[in-house]
Coordinates of C-alpha atoms and ligand atoms in Angstrom, one line a residue:
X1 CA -91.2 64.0 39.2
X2 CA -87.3 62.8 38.6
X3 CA -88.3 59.4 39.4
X4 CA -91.1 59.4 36.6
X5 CA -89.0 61.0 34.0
X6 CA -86.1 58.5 34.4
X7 CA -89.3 55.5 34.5
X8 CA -90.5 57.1 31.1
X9 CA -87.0 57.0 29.8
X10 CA -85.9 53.2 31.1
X11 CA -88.5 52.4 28.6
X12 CA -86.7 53.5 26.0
X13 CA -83.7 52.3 27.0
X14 CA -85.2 49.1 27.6
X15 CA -85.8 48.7 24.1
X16 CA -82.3 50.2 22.9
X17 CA -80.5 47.1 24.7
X18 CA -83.1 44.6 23.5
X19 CA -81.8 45.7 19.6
X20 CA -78.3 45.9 20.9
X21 CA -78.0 42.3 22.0
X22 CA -80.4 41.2 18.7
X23 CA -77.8 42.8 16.4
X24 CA -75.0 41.7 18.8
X25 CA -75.6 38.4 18.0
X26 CA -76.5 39.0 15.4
X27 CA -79.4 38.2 13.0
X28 CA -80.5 34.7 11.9
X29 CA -82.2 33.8 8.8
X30 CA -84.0 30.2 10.0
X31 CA -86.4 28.3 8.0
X32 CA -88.8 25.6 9.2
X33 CA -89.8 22.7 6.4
X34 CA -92.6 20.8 8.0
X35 CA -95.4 18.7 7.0
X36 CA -98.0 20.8 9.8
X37 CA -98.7 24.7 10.8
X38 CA -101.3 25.0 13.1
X39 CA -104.2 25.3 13.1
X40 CA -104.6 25.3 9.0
X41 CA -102.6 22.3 8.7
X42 CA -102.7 20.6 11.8
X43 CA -103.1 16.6 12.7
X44 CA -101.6 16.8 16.6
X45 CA -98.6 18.4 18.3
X46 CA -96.4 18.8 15.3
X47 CA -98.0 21.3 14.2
X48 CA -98.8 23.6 17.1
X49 CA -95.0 23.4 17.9
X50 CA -93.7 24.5 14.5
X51 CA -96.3 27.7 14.7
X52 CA -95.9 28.3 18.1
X53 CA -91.7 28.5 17.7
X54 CA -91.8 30.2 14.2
X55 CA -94.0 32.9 16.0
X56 CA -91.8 33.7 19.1
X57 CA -88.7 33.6 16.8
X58 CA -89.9 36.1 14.8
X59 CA -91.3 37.8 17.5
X60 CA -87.4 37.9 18.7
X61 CA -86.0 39.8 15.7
X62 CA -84.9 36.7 13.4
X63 CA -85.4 36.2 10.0
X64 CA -87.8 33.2 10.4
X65 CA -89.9 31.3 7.3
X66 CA -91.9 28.3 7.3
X67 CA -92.3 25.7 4.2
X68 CA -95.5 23.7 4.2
X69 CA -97.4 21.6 1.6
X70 CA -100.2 23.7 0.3
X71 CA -103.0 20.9 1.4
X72 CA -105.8 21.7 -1.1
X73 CA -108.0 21.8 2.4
X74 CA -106.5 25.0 3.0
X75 CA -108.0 28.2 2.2
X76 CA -106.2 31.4 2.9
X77 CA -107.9 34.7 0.9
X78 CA -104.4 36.5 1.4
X79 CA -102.7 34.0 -0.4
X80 CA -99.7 35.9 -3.1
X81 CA -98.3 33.7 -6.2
X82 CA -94.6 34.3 -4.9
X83 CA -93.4 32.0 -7.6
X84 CA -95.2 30.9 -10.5
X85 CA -93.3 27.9 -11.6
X86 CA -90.2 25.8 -10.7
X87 CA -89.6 22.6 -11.4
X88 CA -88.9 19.3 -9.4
X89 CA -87.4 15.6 -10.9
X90 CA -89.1 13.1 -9.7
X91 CA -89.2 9.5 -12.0
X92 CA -87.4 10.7 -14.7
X93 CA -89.4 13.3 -15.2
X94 CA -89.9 17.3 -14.3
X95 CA -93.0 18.4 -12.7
X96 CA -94.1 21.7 -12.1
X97 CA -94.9 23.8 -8.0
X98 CA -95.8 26.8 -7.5
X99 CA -94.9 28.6 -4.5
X100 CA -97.5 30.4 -2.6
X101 CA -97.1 33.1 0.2
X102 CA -98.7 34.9 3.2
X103 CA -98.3 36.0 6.4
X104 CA -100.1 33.9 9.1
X105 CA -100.2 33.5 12.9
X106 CA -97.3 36.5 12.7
X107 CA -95.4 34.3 10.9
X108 CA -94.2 34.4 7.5
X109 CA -95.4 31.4 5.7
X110 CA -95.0 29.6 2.1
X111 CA -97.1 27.2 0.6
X112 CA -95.5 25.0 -1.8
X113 CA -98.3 23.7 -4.3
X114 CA -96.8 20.4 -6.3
X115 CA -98.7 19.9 -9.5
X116 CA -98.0 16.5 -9.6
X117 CA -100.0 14.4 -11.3
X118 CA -100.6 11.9 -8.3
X119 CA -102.4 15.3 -6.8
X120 CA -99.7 14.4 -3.4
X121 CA -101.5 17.2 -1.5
X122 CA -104.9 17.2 -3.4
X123 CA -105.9 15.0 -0.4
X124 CA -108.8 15.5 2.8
X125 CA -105.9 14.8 5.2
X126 CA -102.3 15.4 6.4
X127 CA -101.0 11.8 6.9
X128 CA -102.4 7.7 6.6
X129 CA -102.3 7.7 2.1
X130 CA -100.5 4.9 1.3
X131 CA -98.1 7.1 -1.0
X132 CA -97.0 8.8 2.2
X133 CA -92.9 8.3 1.7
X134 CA -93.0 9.7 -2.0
X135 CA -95.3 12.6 -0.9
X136 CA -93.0 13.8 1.7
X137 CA -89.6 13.1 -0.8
X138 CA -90.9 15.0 -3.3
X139 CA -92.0 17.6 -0.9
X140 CA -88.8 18.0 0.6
X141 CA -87.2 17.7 -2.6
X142 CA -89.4 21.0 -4.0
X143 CA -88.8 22.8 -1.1
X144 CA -85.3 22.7 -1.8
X145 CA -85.8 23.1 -5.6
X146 CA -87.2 26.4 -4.5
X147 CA -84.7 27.3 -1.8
X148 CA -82.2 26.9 -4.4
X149 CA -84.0 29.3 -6.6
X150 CA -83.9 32.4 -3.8
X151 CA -80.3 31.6 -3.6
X152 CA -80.5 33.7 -0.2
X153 CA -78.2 32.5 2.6
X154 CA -80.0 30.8 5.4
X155 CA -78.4 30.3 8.8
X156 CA -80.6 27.6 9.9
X157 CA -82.6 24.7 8.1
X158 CA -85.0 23.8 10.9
X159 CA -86.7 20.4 9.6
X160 CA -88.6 18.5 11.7
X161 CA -89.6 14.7 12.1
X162 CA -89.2 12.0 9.1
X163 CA -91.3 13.7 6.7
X164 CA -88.7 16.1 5.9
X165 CA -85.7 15.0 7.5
X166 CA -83.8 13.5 4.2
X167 CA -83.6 17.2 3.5
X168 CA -80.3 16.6 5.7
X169 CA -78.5 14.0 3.5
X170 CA -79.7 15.9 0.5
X171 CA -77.8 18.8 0.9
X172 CA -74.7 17.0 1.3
X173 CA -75.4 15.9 -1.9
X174 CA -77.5 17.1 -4.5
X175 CA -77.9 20.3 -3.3
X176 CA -74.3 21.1 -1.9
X177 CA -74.5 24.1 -3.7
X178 CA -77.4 25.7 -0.9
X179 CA -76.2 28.6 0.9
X180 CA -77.2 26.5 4.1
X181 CA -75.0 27.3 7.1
X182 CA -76.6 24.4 9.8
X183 CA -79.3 22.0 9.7
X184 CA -80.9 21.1 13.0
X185 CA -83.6 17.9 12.7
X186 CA -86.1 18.1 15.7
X187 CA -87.9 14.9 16.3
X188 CA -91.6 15.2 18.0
X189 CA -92.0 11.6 17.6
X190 CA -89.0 9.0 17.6
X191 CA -91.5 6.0 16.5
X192 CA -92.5 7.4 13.0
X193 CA -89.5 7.0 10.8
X194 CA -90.3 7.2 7.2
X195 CA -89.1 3.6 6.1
X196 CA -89.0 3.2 2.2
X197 CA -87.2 1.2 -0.4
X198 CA -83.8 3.0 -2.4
X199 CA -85.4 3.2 -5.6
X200 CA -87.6 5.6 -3.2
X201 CA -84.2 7.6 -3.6
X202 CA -83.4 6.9 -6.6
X203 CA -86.8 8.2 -8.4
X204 CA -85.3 11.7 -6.9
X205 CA -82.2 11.4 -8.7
X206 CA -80.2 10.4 -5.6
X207 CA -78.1 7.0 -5.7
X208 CA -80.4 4.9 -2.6
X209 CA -78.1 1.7 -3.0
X210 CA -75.3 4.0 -1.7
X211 CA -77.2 5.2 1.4
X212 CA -77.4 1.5 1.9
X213 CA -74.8 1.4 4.8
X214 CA -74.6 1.1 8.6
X215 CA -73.3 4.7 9.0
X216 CA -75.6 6.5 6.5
X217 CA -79.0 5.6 5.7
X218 CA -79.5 1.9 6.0
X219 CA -82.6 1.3 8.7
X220 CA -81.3 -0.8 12.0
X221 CA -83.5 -3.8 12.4
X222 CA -81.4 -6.5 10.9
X223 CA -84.8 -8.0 9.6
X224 CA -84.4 -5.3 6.9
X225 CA -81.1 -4.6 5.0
X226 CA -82.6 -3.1 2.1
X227 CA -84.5 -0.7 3.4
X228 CA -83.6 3.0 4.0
X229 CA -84.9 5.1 6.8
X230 CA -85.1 8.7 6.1
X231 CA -85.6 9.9 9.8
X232 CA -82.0 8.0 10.2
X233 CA -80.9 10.1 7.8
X234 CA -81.5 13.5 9.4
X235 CA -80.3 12.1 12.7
X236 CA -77.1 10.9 10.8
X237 CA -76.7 14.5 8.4
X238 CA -78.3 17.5 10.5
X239 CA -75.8 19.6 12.5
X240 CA -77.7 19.0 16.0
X241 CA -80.6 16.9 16.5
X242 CA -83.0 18.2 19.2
X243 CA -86.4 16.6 20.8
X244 CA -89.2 17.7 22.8
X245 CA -88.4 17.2 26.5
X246 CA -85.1 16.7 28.4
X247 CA -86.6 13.1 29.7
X248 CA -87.3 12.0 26.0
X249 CA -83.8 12.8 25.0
X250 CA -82.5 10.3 27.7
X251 CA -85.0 7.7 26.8
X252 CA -84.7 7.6 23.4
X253 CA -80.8 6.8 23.8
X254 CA -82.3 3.3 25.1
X255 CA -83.5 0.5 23.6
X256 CA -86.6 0.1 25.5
X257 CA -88.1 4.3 23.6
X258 CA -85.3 3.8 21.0
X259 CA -87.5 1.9 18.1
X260 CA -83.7 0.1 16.6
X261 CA -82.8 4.4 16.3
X262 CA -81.0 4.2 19.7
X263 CA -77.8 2.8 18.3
X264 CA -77.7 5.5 15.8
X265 CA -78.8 7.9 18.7
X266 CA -75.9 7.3 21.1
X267 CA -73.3 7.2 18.2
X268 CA -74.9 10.7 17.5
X269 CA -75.4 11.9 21.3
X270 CA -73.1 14.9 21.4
X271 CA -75.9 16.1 18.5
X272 CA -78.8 15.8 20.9
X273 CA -80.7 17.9 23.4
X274 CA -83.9 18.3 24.9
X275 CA -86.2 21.2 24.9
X276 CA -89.6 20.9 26.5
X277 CA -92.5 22.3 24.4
X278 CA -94.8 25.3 25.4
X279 CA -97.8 25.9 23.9
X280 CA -99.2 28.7 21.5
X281 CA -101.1 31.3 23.8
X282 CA -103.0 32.4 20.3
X283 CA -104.2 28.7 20.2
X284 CA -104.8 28.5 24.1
X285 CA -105.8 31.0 26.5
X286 CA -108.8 30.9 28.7
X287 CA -109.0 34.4 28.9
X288 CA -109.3 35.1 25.2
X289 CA -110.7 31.9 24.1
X290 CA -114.0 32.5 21.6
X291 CA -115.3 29.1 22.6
X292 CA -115.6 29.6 26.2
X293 CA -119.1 30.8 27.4
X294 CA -117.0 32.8 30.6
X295 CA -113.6 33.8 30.0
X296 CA -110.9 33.3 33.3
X297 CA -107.3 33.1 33.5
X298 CA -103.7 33.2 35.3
X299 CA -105.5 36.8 36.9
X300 CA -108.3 35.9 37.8
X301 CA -109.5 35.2 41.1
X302 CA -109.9 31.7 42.7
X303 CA -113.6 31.8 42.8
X304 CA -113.7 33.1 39.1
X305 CA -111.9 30.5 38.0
X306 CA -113.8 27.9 39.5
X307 CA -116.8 30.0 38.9
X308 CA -116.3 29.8 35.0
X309 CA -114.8 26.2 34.7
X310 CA -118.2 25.7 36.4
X311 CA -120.1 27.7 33.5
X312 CA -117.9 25.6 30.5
X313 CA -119.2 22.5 32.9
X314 CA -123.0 23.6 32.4
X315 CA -122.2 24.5 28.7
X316 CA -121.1 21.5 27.8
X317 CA -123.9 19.7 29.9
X318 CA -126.7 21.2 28.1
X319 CA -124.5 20.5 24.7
X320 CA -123.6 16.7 25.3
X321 CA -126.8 15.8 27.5
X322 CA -124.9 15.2 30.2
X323 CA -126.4 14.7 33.6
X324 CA -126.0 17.9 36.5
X325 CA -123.6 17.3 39.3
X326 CA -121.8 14.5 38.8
X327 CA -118.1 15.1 39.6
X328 CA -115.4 14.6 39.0
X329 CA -115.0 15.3 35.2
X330 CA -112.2 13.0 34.0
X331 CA -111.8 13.2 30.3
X332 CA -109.0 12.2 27.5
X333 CA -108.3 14.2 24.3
X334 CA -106.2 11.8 22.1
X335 CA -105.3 10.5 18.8
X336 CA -106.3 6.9 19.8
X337 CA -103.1 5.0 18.7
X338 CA -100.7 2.4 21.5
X339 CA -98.9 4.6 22.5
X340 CA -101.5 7.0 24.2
X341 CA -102.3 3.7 26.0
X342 CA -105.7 3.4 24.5
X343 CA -106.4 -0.3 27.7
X344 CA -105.3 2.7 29.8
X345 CA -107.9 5.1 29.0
X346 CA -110.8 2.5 28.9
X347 CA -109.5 1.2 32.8
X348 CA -109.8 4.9 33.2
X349 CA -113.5 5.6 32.0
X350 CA -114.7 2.3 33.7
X351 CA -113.0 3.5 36.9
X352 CA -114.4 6.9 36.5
X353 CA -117.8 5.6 36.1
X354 CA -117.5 3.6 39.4
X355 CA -116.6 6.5 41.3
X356 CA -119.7 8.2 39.9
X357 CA -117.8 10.5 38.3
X358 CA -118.5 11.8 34.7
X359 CA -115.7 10.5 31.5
X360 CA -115.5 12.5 28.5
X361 CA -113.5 11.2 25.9
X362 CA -112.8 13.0 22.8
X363 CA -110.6 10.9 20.3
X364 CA -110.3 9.3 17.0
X365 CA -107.8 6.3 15.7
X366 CA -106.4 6.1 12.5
X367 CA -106.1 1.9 13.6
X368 CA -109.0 0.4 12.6
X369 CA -109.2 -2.6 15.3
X370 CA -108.4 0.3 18.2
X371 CA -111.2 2.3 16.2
X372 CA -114.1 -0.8 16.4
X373 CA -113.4 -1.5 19.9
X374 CA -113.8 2.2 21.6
X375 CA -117.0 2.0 19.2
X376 CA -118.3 -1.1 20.7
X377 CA -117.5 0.7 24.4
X378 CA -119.8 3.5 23.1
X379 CA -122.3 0.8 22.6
X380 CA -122.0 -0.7 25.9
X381 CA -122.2 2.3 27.7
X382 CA -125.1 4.2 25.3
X383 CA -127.4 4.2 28.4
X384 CA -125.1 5.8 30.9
X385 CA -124.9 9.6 30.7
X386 CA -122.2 10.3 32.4
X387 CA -119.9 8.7 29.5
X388 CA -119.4 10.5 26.9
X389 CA -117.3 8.9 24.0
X390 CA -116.9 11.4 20.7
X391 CA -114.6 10.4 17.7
X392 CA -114.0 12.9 16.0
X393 CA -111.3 15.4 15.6
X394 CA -113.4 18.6 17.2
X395 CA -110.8 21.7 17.8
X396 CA -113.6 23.9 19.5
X397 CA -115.3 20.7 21.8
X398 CA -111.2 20.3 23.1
X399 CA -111.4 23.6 24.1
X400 CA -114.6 23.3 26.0
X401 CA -113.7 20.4 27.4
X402 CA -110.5 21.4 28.8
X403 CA -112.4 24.3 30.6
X404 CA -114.4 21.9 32.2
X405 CA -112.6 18.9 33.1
X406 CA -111.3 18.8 36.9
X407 CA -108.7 15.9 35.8
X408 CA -107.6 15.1 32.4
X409 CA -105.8 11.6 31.9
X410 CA -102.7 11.1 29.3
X411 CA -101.7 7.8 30.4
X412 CA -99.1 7.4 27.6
X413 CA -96.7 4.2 27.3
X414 CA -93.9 6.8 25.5
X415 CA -94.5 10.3 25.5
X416 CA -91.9 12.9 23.5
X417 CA -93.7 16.2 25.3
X418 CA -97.4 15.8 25.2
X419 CA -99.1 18.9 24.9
X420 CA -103.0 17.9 26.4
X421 CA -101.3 18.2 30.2
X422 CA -99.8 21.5 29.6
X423 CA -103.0 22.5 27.9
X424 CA -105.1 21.4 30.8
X425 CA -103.1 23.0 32.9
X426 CA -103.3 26.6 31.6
X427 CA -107.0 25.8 31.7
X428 CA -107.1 24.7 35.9
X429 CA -107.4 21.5 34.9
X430 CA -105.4 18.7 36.7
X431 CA -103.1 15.6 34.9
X432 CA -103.4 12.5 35.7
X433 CA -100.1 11.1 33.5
X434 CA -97.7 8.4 33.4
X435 CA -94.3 9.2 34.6
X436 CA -92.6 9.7 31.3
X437 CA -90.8 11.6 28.5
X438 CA -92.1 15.1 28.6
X439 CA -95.0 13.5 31.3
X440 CA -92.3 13.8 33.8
X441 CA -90.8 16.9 33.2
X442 CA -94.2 19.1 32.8
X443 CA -96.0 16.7 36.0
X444 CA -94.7 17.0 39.4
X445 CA -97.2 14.6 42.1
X446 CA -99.0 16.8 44.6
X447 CA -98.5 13.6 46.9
X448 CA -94.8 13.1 46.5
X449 CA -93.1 14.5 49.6
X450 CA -89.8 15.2 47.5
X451 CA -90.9 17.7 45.4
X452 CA -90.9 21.1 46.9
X453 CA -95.3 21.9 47.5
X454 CA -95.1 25.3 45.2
X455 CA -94.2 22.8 42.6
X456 CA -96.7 20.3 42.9
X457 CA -99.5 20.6 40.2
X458 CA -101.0 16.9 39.5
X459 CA -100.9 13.3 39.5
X460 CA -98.4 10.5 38.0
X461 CA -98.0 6.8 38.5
X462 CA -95.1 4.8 37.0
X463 CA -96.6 1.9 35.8
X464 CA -98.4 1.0 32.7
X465 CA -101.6 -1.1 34.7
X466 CA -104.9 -0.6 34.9
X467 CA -104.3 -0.7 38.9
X468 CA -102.1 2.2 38.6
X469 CA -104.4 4.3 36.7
X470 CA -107.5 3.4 39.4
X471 CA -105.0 4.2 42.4
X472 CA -104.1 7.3 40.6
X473 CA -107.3 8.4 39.9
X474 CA -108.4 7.2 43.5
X475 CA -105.7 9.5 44.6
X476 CA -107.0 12.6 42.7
X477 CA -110.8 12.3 43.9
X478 CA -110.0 11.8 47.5
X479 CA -108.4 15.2 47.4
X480 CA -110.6 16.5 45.6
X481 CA -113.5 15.7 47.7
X482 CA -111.7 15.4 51.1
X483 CA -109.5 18.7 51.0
X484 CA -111.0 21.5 48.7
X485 CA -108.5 23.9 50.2
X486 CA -105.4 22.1 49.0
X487 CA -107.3 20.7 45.5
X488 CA -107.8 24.6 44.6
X489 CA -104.4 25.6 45.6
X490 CA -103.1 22.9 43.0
X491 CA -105.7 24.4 40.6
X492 CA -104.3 28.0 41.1
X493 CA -100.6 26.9 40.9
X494 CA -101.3 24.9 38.0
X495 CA -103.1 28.0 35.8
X496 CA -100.2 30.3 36.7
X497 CA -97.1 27.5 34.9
X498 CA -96.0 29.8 32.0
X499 CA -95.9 27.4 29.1
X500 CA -95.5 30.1 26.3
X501 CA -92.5 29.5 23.8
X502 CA -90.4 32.4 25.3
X503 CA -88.1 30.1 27.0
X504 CA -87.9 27.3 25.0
X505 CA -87.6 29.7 21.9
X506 CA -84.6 31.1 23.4
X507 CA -82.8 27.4 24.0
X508 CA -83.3 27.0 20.5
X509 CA -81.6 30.2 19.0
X510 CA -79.2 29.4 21.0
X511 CA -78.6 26.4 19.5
X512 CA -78.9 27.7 16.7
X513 CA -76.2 29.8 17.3
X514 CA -73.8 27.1 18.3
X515 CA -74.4 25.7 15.2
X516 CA -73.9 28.6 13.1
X517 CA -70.3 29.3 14.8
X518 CA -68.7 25.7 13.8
Ligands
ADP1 P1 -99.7 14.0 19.6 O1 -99.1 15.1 18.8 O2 -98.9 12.9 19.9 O3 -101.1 13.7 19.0 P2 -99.9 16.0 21.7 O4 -100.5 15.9 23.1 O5 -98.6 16.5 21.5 O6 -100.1 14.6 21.0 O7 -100.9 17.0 20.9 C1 -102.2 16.7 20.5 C2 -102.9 17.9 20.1 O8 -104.0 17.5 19.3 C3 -103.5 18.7 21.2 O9 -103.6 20.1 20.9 C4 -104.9 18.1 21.4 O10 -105.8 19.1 21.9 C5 -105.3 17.9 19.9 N1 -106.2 16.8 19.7 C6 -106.0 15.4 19.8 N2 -107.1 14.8 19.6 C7 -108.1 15.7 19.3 C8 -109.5 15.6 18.9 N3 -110.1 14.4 18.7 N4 -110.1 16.7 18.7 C9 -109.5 17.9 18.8 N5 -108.2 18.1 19.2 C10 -107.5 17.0 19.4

């Protein structure tokens, strides 16, 4: 009886040290400026990340907010006018935003709707116009316009890849005034830098000739003295820079993952750390996901779980056409650009195809030539059912298809995190990934004798080759058809990684702190 009373009362008390430490340390008013929130403004990873952090920081106790274009494809009924009107300078002259606010995903998000008359955001997609750089600046810009406006302190300007990181430089200088105590930049991707000309700074009111200089804006490559890059400029302003795995923060201090940033990098390196991604159980969880005809997750049994990927497996068959027991299923689910290592993916499917196993590859490019040739692969292989080649950006087919995948390939030349393997993973789906950036820290071989065996949940290969990818994927069906027992234990370890935010969330109010204090 005792014993129960004092359980009923630790619960309680539980919660009584959980506020002590928040208001310990104190409480932190952060807010994200990005160009994604997933999933109504989402084009890849970015934008699972910045809804997936906002929501476990909030979920912590802080003060969190997220800025986002308001993308006329969005549509929100809860949508409140927050503010009406506020100006932004942009070519000489003022043009009006409105701010517009909800709550979303448990986060508290604002939608910033520039009435330009270029209609920035009045667009059918995130990224790929060619007015991309003066988008973004203005959007920044407005953002800050608006900021300004609230005049409420802020702890922490979390801004994230090129499209908003000139928001660093800029409040150095026009908007000193901010109550802005830190700035941290995260970079999901260091190969997209926002290159422009400085009459692109300029046309905001900024003086771009001056940011012209080794130590400030001024982009690397010597090919191109005159030309600023913004993403530079958040790595060279922002209090602490982070990206999205521990292995991508070394590589990108090298010239080989550095795209001409490394220099800048190292001279920057006490600003950097890595901290792996997790993934947004909302977004994806097997046991709760709408789309799967069986639900199964990290409690189920064994046999359930095998029992229902097998059910997404006959789902899909029926759906796609595609024929009864062939195995394995390999598939990719990939924006189709070089670095996924599109050669990769097509060794793969040919490969998969001579094992007699099934390939499904869902996947679009934005690269027209990359586009055109998958296409003409779909051509080649129109007769054989067990390919299936899909290009089209299709949120509930990936979920489908990561139920029912036994392997799923990222063979990626530079990888920051990668979500797909994590994703497969939660879903008791294998990876089959090249050893690198947040490949390498999320992929531990279930062949390599030096990793300890309660760690091993999948399959990597070091070089870019086709060769590799065949003696990888070699590697996966032999165990899968020559020793169930250990191919399901791999399955079972790998649905039971937890890849929520709760850690990674943590590292990064942390940092935050850190920041705060200097
Ligand atoms: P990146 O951000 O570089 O594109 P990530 O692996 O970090 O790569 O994240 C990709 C996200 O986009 C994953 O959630 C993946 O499921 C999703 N995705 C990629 N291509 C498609 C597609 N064609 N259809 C649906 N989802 C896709």
């Amino acid at each position: 009886m005792l014993s129960r009373q004092i359980n009923i009362l630790q619960g309680p008390r539980k919660v009584l040290q959980k506020l002590k430490k928040i208001l310990d340390a104190g409480l932190m008013r952060i807010i994200h400026l990005a160009a994604e929130f997933a999933p109504i403004a989402k084009a890849g990873g970015l934008g699972e990340v910045v809804t997936g952090l906002a929501r476990e920081e909030t979920r912590a106790g802080e003060t969190v907010e997220v800025i986002i274009p308001k993308y006329d494809f969005i549509n929100i009924p809860s949508l409140q006018l927050e503010v009406p009107e506020f100006k932004c300078l942009q070519s000489g002259q003022l043009h009006s935003n409105a701010m517009w606010s909800t709550t979303q995903e448990g986060c508290s998000l604002h939608l910033l709707e520039a009435r330009h008359p270029a209609g920035y955001f009045h667009r059918s997609k995130i990224y790929g116009c060619e007015d991309d750089i003066p988008r973004f600046i203005y959007f920044t810009k407005a953002a800050l316009e608006y900021l300004s406006l609230k005049k409420e302190p802020i702890d922490t300007l979390h801004i994230h890849d090129w499209h908003v990181a000139l928001a660093a430089p800029l409040l150095k200088d026009l908007f000193k005034h901010l109550p802005v105590k830190s700035v941290l930049l995260t970079i999901h991707n260091l190969e997209h830098q926002g290159k422009c000309a400085a009459w692109d700074l300029d046309a905001i009111n900024l003086n771009g000739t001056s940011y012209l200089a080794p130590a400030k804006l001024q982009d690397n490559s010597p090919l191109y003295p005159q030309t600023i890059n913004l993403l530079k400029g958040g790595i060279v302003y922002a209090d602490a820079i982070t990206t999205v795995s521990p292995t991508y923060a070394k590589e990108i201090l090298t010239p080989a993952y550095g795209f001409t940033l490394d220099t800048t990098l190292r001279q920057h390196m006490k600003k950097l750390t890595g901290i792996l991604n997790g993934i947004d159980p909302n977004l994806w969880d097997p046991a709760k996901d709408p789309v799967l005809p069986k639900p199964y997750g990290r409690e189920s049994s064994l046999s359930a779980i095998l029992s229902a990927k097998e059910t997404a497996r006959e789902s899909l068959q029926k759906k796609l056409g595609l024929p009864a027991n062939k195995r394995p299923w390999i598939g990719a689910i990939t924006r189709l650009v070089p670095q996924k290592g599109p050669e990769l993916i097509e060794a793969a499917l040919s490969h998969t195809l001579e094992r007699d196993g099934a390939f499904l590859l869902l996947g679009s490019s934005p690269i027209p030539d990359i586009q055109t040739h998958f296409q003409t692969l779909k051509e080649k292989y129109a007769s054989n059912k067990q390919a299936f080649l899909h290009f089209e950006y299709d949120e509930n087919l990936a979920h489908l298809i990561f139920a029912a995948l036994d392997f799923l390939i990222v063979p990626s030349h530079f990888e920051p995190c990668g979500l797909t393997q994590i994703i497969a993973m939660r879903y008791g789906t294998l990876p089959i990934v090249r050893a690198t950036g947040g490949l390498k820290d999320t992929v531990f071989d279930c062949e390599d004798p030096t990793i300890p065996s309660a760690k091993r949940n999948g399959f990597l290969f070091e070089k870019p080759t086709p060769s590799a990818i065949h003696q990888t994927i070699d590697r996966a069906i032999n165990l899968m058809h020559s020793d169930q027992a250990t191919f399901q234990s791999v399955i079972r370890r790998a649905i039971q990684i937890d890849s929520s935010w709760k850690a990674p969330s943590r590292e990064y109010l942390q940092l935050y702190r850190e920041i705060i204090k200097k």
